[in-house]
Coordinates of C-alpha atoms and ligand atoms in Angstrom, one line a residue:
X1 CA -74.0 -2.0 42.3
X2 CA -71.0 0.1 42.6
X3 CA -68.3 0.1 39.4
X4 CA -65.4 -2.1 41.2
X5 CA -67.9 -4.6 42.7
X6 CA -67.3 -8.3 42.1
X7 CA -64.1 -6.9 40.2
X8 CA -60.9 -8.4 39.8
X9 CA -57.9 -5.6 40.3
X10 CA -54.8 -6.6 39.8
X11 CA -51.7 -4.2 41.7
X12 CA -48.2 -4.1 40.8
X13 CA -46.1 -2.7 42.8
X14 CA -42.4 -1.5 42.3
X15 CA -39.6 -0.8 44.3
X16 CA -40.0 2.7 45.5
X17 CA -40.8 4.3 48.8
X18 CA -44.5 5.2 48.2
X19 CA -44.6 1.5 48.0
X20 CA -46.5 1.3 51.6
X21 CA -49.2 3.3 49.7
X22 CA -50.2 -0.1 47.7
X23 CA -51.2 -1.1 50.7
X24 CA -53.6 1.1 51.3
X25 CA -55.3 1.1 47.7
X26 CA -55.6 -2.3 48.3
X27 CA -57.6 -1.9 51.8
X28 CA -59.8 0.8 49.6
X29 CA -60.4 -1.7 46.7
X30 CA -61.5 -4.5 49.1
X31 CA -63.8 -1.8 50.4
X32 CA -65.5 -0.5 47.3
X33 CA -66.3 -5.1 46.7
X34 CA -63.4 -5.9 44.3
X35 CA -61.3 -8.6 44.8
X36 CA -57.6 -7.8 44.6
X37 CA -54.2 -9.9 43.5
X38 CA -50.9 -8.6 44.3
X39 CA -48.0 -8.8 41.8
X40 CA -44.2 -7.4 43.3
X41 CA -40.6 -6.8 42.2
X42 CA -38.0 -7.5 44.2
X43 CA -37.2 -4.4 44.8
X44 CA -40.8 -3.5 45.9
X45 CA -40.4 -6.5 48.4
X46 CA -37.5 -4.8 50.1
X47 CA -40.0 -1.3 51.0
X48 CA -43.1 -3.6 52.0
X49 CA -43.1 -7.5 52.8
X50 CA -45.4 -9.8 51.0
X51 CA -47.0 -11.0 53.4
X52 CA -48.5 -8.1 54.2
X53 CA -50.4 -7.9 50.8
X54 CA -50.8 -11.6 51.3
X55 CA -52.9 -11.4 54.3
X56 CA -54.9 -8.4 53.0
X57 CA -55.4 -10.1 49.9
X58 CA -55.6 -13.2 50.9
X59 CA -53.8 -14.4 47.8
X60 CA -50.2 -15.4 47.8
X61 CA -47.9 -12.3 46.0
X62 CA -46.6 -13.0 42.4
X63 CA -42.9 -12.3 42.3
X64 CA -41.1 -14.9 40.7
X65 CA -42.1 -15.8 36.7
X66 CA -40.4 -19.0 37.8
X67 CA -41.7 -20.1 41.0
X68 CA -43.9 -23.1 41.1
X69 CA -47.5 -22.3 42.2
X70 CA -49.1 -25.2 44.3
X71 CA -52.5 -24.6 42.0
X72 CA -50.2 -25.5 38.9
X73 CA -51.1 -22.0 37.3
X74 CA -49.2 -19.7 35.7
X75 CA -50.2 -16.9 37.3
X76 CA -48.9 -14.1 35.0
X77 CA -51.1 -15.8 32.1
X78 CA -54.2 -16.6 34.1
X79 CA -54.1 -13.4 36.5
X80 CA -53.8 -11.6 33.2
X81 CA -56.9 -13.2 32.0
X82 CA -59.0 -12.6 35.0
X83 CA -58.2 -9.2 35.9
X84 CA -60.6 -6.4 35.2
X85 CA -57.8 -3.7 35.5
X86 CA -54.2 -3.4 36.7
X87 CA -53.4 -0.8 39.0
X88 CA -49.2 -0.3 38.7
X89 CA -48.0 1.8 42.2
X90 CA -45.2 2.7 42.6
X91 CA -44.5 2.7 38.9
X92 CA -40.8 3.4 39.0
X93 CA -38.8 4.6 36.3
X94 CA -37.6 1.0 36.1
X95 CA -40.6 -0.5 35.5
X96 CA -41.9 2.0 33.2
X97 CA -38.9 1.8 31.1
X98 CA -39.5 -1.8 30.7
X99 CA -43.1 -1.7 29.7
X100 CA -42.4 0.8 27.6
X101 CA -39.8 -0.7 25.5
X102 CA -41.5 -4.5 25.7
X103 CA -38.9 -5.7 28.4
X104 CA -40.3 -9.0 30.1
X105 CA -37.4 -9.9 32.6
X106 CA -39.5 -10.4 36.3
X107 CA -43.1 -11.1 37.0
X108 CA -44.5 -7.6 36.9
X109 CA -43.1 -7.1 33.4
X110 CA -44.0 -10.3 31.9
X111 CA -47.5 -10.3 33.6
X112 CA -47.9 -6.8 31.8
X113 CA -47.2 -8.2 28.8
X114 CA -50.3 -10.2 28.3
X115 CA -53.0 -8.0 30.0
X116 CA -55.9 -7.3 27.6
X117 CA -57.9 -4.8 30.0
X118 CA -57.4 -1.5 31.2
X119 CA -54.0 -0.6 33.0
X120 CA -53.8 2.7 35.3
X121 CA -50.3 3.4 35.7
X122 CA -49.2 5.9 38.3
X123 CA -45.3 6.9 38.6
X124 CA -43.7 7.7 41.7
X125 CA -39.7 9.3 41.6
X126 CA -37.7 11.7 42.3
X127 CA -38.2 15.1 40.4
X128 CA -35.5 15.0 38.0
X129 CA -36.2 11.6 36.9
X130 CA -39.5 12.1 36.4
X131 CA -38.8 15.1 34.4
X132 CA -35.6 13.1 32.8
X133 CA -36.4 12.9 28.6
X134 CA -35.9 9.2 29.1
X135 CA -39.0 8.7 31.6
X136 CA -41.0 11.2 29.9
X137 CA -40.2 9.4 26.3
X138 CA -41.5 6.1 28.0
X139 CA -44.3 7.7 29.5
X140 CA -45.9 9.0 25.7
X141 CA -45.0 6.1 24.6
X142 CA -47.2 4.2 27.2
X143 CA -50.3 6.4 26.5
X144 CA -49.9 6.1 22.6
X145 CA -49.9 2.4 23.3
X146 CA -53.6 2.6 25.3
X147 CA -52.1 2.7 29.4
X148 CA -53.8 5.6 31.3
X149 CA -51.1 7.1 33.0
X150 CA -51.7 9.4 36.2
X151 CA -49.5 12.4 36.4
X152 CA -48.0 12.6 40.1
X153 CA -48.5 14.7 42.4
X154 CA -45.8 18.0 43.6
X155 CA -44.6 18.4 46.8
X156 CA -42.2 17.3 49.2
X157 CA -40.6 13.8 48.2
X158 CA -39.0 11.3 50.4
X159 CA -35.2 12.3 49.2
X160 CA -35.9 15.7 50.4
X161 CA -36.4 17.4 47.5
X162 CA -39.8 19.0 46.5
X163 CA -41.2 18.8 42.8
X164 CA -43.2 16.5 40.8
X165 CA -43.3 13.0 41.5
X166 CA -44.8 11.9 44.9
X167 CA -47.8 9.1 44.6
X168 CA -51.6 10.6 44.6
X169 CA -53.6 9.6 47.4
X170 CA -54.8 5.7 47.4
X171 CA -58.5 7.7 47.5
X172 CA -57.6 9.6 44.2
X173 CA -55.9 6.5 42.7
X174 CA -58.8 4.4 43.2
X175 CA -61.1 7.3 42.2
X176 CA -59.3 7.5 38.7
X177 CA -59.4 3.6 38.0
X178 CA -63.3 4.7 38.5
X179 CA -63.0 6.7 35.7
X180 CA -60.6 4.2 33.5
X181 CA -63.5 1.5 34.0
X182 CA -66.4 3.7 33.0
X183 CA -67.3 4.3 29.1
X184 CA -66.5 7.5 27.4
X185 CA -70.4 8.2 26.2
X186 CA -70.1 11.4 27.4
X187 CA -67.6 12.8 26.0
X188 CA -68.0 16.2 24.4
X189 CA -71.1 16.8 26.2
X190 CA -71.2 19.5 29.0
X191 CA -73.4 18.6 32.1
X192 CA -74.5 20.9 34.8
X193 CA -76.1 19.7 38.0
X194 CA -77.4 21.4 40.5
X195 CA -77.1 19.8 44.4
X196 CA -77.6 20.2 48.2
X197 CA -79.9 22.2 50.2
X198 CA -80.2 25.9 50.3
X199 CA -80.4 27.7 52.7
X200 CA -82.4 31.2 53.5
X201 CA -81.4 33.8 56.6
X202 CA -83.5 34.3 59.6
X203 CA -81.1 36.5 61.3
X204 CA -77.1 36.6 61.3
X205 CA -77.0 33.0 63.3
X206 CA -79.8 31.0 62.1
X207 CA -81.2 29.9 59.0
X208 CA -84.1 27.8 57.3
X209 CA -82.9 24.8 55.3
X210 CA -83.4 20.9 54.5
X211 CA -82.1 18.2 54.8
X212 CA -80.2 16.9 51.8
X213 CA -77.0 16.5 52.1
X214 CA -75.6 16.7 48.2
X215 CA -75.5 12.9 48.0
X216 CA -77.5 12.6 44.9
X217 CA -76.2 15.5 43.0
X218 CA -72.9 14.9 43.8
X219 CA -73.1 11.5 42.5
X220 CA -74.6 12.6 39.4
X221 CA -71.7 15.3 38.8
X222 CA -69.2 12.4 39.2
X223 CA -70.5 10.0 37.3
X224 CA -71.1 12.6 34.3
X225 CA -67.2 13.1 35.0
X226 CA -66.0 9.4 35.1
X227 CA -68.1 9.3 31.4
X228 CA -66.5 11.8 29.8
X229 CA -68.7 15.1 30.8
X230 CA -67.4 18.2 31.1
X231 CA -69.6 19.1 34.6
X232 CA -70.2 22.5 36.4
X233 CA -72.1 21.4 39.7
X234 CA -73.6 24.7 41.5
X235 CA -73.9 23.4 45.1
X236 CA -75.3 24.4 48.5
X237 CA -73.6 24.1 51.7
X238 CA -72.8 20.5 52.1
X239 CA -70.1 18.6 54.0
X240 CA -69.4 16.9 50.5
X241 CA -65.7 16.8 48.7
X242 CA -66.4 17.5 45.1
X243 CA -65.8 15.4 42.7
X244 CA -62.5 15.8 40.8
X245 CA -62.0 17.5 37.9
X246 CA -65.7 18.9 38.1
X247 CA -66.1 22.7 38.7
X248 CA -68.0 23.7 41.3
X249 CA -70.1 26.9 42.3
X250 CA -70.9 27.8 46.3
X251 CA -73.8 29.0 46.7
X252 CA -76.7 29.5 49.7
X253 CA -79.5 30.6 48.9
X254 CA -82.2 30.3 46.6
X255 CA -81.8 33.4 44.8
X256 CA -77.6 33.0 44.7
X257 CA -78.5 29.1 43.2
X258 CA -80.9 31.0 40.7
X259 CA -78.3 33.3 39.5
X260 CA -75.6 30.9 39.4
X261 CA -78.0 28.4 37.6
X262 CA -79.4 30.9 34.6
X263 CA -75.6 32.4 34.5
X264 CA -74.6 28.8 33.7
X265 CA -77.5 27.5 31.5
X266 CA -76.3 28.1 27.8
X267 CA -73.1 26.3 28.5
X268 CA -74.8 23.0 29.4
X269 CA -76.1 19.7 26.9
X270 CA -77.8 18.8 29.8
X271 CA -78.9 20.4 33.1
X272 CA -79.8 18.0 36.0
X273 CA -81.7 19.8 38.8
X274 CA -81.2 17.7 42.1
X275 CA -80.7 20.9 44.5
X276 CA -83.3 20.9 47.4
X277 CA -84.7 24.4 46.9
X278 CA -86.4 26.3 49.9
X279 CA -89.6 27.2 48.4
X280 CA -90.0 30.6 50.4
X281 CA -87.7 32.9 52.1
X282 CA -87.5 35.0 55.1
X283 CA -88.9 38.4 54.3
X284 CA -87.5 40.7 56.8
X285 CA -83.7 38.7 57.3
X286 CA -82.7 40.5 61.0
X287 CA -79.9 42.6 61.0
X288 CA -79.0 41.3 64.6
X289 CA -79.6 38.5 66.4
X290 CA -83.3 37.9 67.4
X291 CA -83.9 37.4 71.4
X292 CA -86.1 35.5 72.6
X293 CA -88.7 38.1 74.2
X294 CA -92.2 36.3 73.7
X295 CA -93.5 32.9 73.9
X296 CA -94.4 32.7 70.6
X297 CA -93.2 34.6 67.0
X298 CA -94.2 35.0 63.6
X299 CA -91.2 34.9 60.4
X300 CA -92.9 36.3 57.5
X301 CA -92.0 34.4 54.5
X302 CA -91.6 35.4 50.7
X303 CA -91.8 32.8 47.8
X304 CA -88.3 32.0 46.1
X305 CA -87.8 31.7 42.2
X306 CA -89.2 28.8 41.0
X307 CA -85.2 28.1 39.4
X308 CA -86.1 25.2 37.6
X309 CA -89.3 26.5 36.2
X310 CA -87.4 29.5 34.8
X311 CA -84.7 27.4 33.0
X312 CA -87.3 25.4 31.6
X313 CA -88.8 28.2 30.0
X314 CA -85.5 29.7 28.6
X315 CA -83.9 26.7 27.7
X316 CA -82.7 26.3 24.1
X317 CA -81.8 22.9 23.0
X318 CA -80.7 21.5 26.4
X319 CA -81.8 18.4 28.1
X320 CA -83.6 19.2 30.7
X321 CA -83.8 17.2 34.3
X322 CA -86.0 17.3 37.4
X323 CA -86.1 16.0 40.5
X324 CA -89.3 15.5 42.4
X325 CA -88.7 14.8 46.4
X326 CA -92.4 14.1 47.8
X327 CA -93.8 11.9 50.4
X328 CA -96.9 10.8 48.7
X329 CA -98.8 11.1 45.3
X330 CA -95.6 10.2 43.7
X331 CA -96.8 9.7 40.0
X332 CA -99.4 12.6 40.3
X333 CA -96.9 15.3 41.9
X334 CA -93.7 14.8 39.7
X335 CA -95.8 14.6 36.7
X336 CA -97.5 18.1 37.4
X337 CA -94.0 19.4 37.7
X338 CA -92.9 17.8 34.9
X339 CA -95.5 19.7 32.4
X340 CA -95.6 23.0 34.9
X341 CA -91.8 23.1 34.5
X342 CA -91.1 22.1 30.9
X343 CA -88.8 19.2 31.8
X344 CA -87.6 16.3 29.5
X345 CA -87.8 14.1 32.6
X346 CA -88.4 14.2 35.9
X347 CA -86.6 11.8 38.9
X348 CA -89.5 11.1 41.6
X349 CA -88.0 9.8 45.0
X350 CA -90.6 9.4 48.3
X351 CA -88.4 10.7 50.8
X352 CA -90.3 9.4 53.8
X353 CA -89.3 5.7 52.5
X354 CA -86.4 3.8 54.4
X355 CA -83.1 4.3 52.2
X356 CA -84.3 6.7 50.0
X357 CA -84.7 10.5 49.6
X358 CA -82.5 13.1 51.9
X359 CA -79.2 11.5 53.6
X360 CA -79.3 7.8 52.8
X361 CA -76.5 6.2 50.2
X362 CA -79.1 4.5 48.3
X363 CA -82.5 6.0 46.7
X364 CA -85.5 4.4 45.1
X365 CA -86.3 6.9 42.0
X366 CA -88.9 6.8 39.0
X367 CA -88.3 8.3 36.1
X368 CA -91.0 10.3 34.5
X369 CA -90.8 10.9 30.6
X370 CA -92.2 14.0 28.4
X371 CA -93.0 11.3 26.1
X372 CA -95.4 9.5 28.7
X373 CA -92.7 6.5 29.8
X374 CA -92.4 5.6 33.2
X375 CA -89.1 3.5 34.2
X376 CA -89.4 1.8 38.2
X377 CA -86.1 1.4 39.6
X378 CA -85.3 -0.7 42.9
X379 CA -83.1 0.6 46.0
X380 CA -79.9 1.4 44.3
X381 CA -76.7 2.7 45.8
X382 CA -76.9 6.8 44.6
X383 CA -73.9 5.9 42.6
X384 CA -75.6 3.1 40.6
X385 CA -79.1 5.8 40.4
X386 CA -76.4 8.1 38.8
X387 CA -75.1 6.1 36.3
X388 CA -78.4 4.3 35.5
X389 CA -79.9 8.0 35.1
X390 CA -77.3 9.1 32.4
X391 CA -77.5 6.0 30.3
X392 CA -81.7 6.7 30.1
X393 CA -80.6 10.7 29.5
X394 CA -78.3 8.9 26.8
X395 CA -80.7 6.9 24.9
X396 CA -82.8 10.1 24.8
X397 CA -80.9 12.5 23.2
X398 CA -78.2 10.3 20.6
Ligands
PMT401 O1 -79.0 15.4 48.8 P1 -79.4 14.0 49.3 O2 -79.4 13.9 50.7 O3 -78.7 13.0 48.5 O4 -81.0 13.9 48.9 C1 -81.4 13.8 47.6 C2 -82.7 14.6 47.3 C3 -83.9 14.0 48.2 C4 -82.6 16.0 47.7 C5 -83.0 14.5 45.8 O5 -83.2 13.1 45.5 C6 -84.3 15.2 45.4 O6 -85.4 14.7 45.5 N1 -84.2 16.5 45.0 C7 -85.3 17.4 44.7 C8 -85.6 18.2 46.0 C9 -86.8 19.2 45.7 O7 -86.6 20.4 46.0 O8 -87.8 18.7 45.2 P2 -89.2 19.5 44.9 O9 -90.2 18.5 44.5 O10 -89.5 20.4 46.0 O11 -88.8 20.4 43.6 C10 -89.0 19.9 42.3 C11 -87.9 20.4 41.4 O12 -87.9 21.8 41.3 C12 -86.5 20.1 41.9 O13 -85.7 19.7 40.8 C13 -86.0 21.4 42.5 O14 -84.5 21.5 42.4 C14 -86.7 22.4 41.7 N2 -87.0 23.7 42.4 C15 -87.9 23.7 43.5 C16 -88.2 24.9 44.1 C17 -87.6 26.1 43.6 N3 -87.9 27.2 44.2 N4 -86.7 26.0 42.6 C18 -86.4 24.8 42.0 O15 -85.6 24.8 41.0

């Protein structure tokens, strides 16, 4: 299950131009299976009308503390009750002054008063207010007082001038209340996954590969990253944005991911190896491309690194991951690899099965343990694999 499924979110909106962007978050919420509630300002109502959040939402907007609902509830009490998190955008200088300085005087405001759970606050103004002392005073005030406050993002802003202070992306917003919703239990540690296929030369236009795509390993690095992680991801080619705030290296081949890798090893508490590795490699890699002059042709192949094998024999203290991708002797296979390579645990997927292995969002994995433990997992989404992974990686090494 993804992390904003069956959620209650909570947006506020104020009154600024980026305004239309609510809408849009909103839209991306729905998406990801959270329900959403929309609370404006006046002001706000004069950018966007409500009833545009009202049919997305399917809720009726919040914007009068006085208004009589027809359910009898008093929505800035009850919605404050319910919600999971609170998305403010546009935060306006306004609006951030207020809840700084414990100003209830319209719905937003007073609603903000009595939320309990996590608030992801994410200003939107011209430059120079932004950087005014007043709205930067409010805004370390806010985060001393437990809101998560997203810087915004520089560029050109609607008044024409170009600075800090337009809205981030609805994507990125959504993204970050991700991160606000996930526990900190990594924090401190530094995580380094390895993801996607490699890729090996046959001549300057064609290649041997695989098929992953960097799902898995991607979804590792940003989970890792929503927890706390510090994460390096050294990744193939893939089609894949990476995850924010997570460093990543480009590689191709096998022998570039095998650099990268031991190069990378001492600074990681835990190295997950998810990367699809081509086990051999062209010998002779043409210098030009090959024509086709005979029916038939022979590529001589060399054996790669064994990359994994090698960290796990010059690993220190790190933790020390796996994956096996095999399409039969499941328990056999990953457990060979998991003595032959030294590992702490090994992830076995069968990646002939419908939804799982190379491509799919979801994976059926089973963990194999050093000590002898086995853990089944069902078909899970490759986010909820991720996050189910780190909390057994977790339990292992607190
Ligand atoms: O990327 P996706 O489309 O989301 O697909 C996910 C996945 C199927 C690629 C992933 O779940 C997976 O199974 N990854 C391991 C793929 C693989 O190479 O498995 P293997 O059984 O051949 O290798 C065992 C382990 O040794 C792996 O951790 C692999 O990274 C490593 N290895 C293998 C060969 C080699 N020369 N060097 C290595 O480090």
């Amino acid at each position: 299950m993804g992390l904003l499924q069956n959620k209650l979110i909570v947006i506020g909106v104020s009154g600024g131009i980026a305004a239309y962007k609510s809408v849009e978050i909103l839209r991306q919420l729905q998406k990801e299976g959270a329900s959403v509630r929309v609370i404006m300002t006046r002001n706000a109502a004069a950018f966007v009308g409500p009833l545009t959040f009202e049919a997305l939402s399917g809720y009726s907007v919040y914007m009068d503390v006085v208004e009589k609902d027809v359910s009898g509830e008093i929505r800035h009490i009850s919605w404050a009750d319910k919600a999971d998190a609170v998305i403010i955008a546009p935060a306006t200088a306004n609006m951030i002054g207020k809840i700084a300085n414990g100003i209830a005087d319209d719905a937003l405001s007073t609603f903000i008063m009595a939320v309990r759970t996590p608030v992801l606050i994410c200003p939107a103004m011209n430059s120079n207010m932004y950087e005014s002392r007043a709205v930067q005073r409010n805004l370390d005030c806010l985060e001393a007082d437990g809101f998560h406050v997203l810087e915004p993002d520089s560029g050109e802003l609607a008044c024409g001038v170009t600075g800090p202070g337009r809205l981030p992306d609805p994507p990125f917003i959504v993204d970050r209340l991700k991160k606000v919703l996930s526990p900190s239990d990594l924090k401190g540690k530094r995580v380094l996954v390895s993801a996607g296929p490699t890729i090996e030369p046959i001549d300057p236009v064609r290649y041997i590969s695989n098929h992953s795509s960097g799902k898995m390993g991607y979804e590792i690095a940003r989970a890792a990253e929503y927890r706390g992680a510090e994460v390096k991801m050294v990744t193939g080619k893939t089609s894949l944005p990476v995850p924010f705030n997570v460093s990543a290296v480009n590689v191709l081949s096998a022998a570039e991911m095998y650099e990268a890798m031991i190069r990378n090893m001492d600074d990681a508490d835990i190295i997950i190896k998810v990367a699809a590795v081509a086990d051999y490699r062209v010998k002779d890699v043409a210098e030009h491309k090959i024509k086709k002059t005979s029916d038939d042709m022979i590529i001589k192949l060399e054996k790669n690194p064994d990359i994994l094998k090698a960290i796990g024999e010059k690993k220190k203290n790190q933790f020390l991951v796996g994956f096996a991708a095999e399409t039969r002797d499941l328990r056999e296979n990953a457990l060979a690899k998991l003595k032959s390579k030294n590992l702490d645990m090994i992830v076995g997927n069968v990646v002939s099965e419908e939804g799982s292995g190379f491509g799919s969002d979801t994976n059926r994995v089973t963990l194999f343990y050093a000590d002898g433990n086995i853990d089944h997992m069902p078909v899970m989404g490759k986010d909820a694999v991720a996050n189910a992974l780190i909390d057994r990686i977790l339990a292992r090494i607190i």
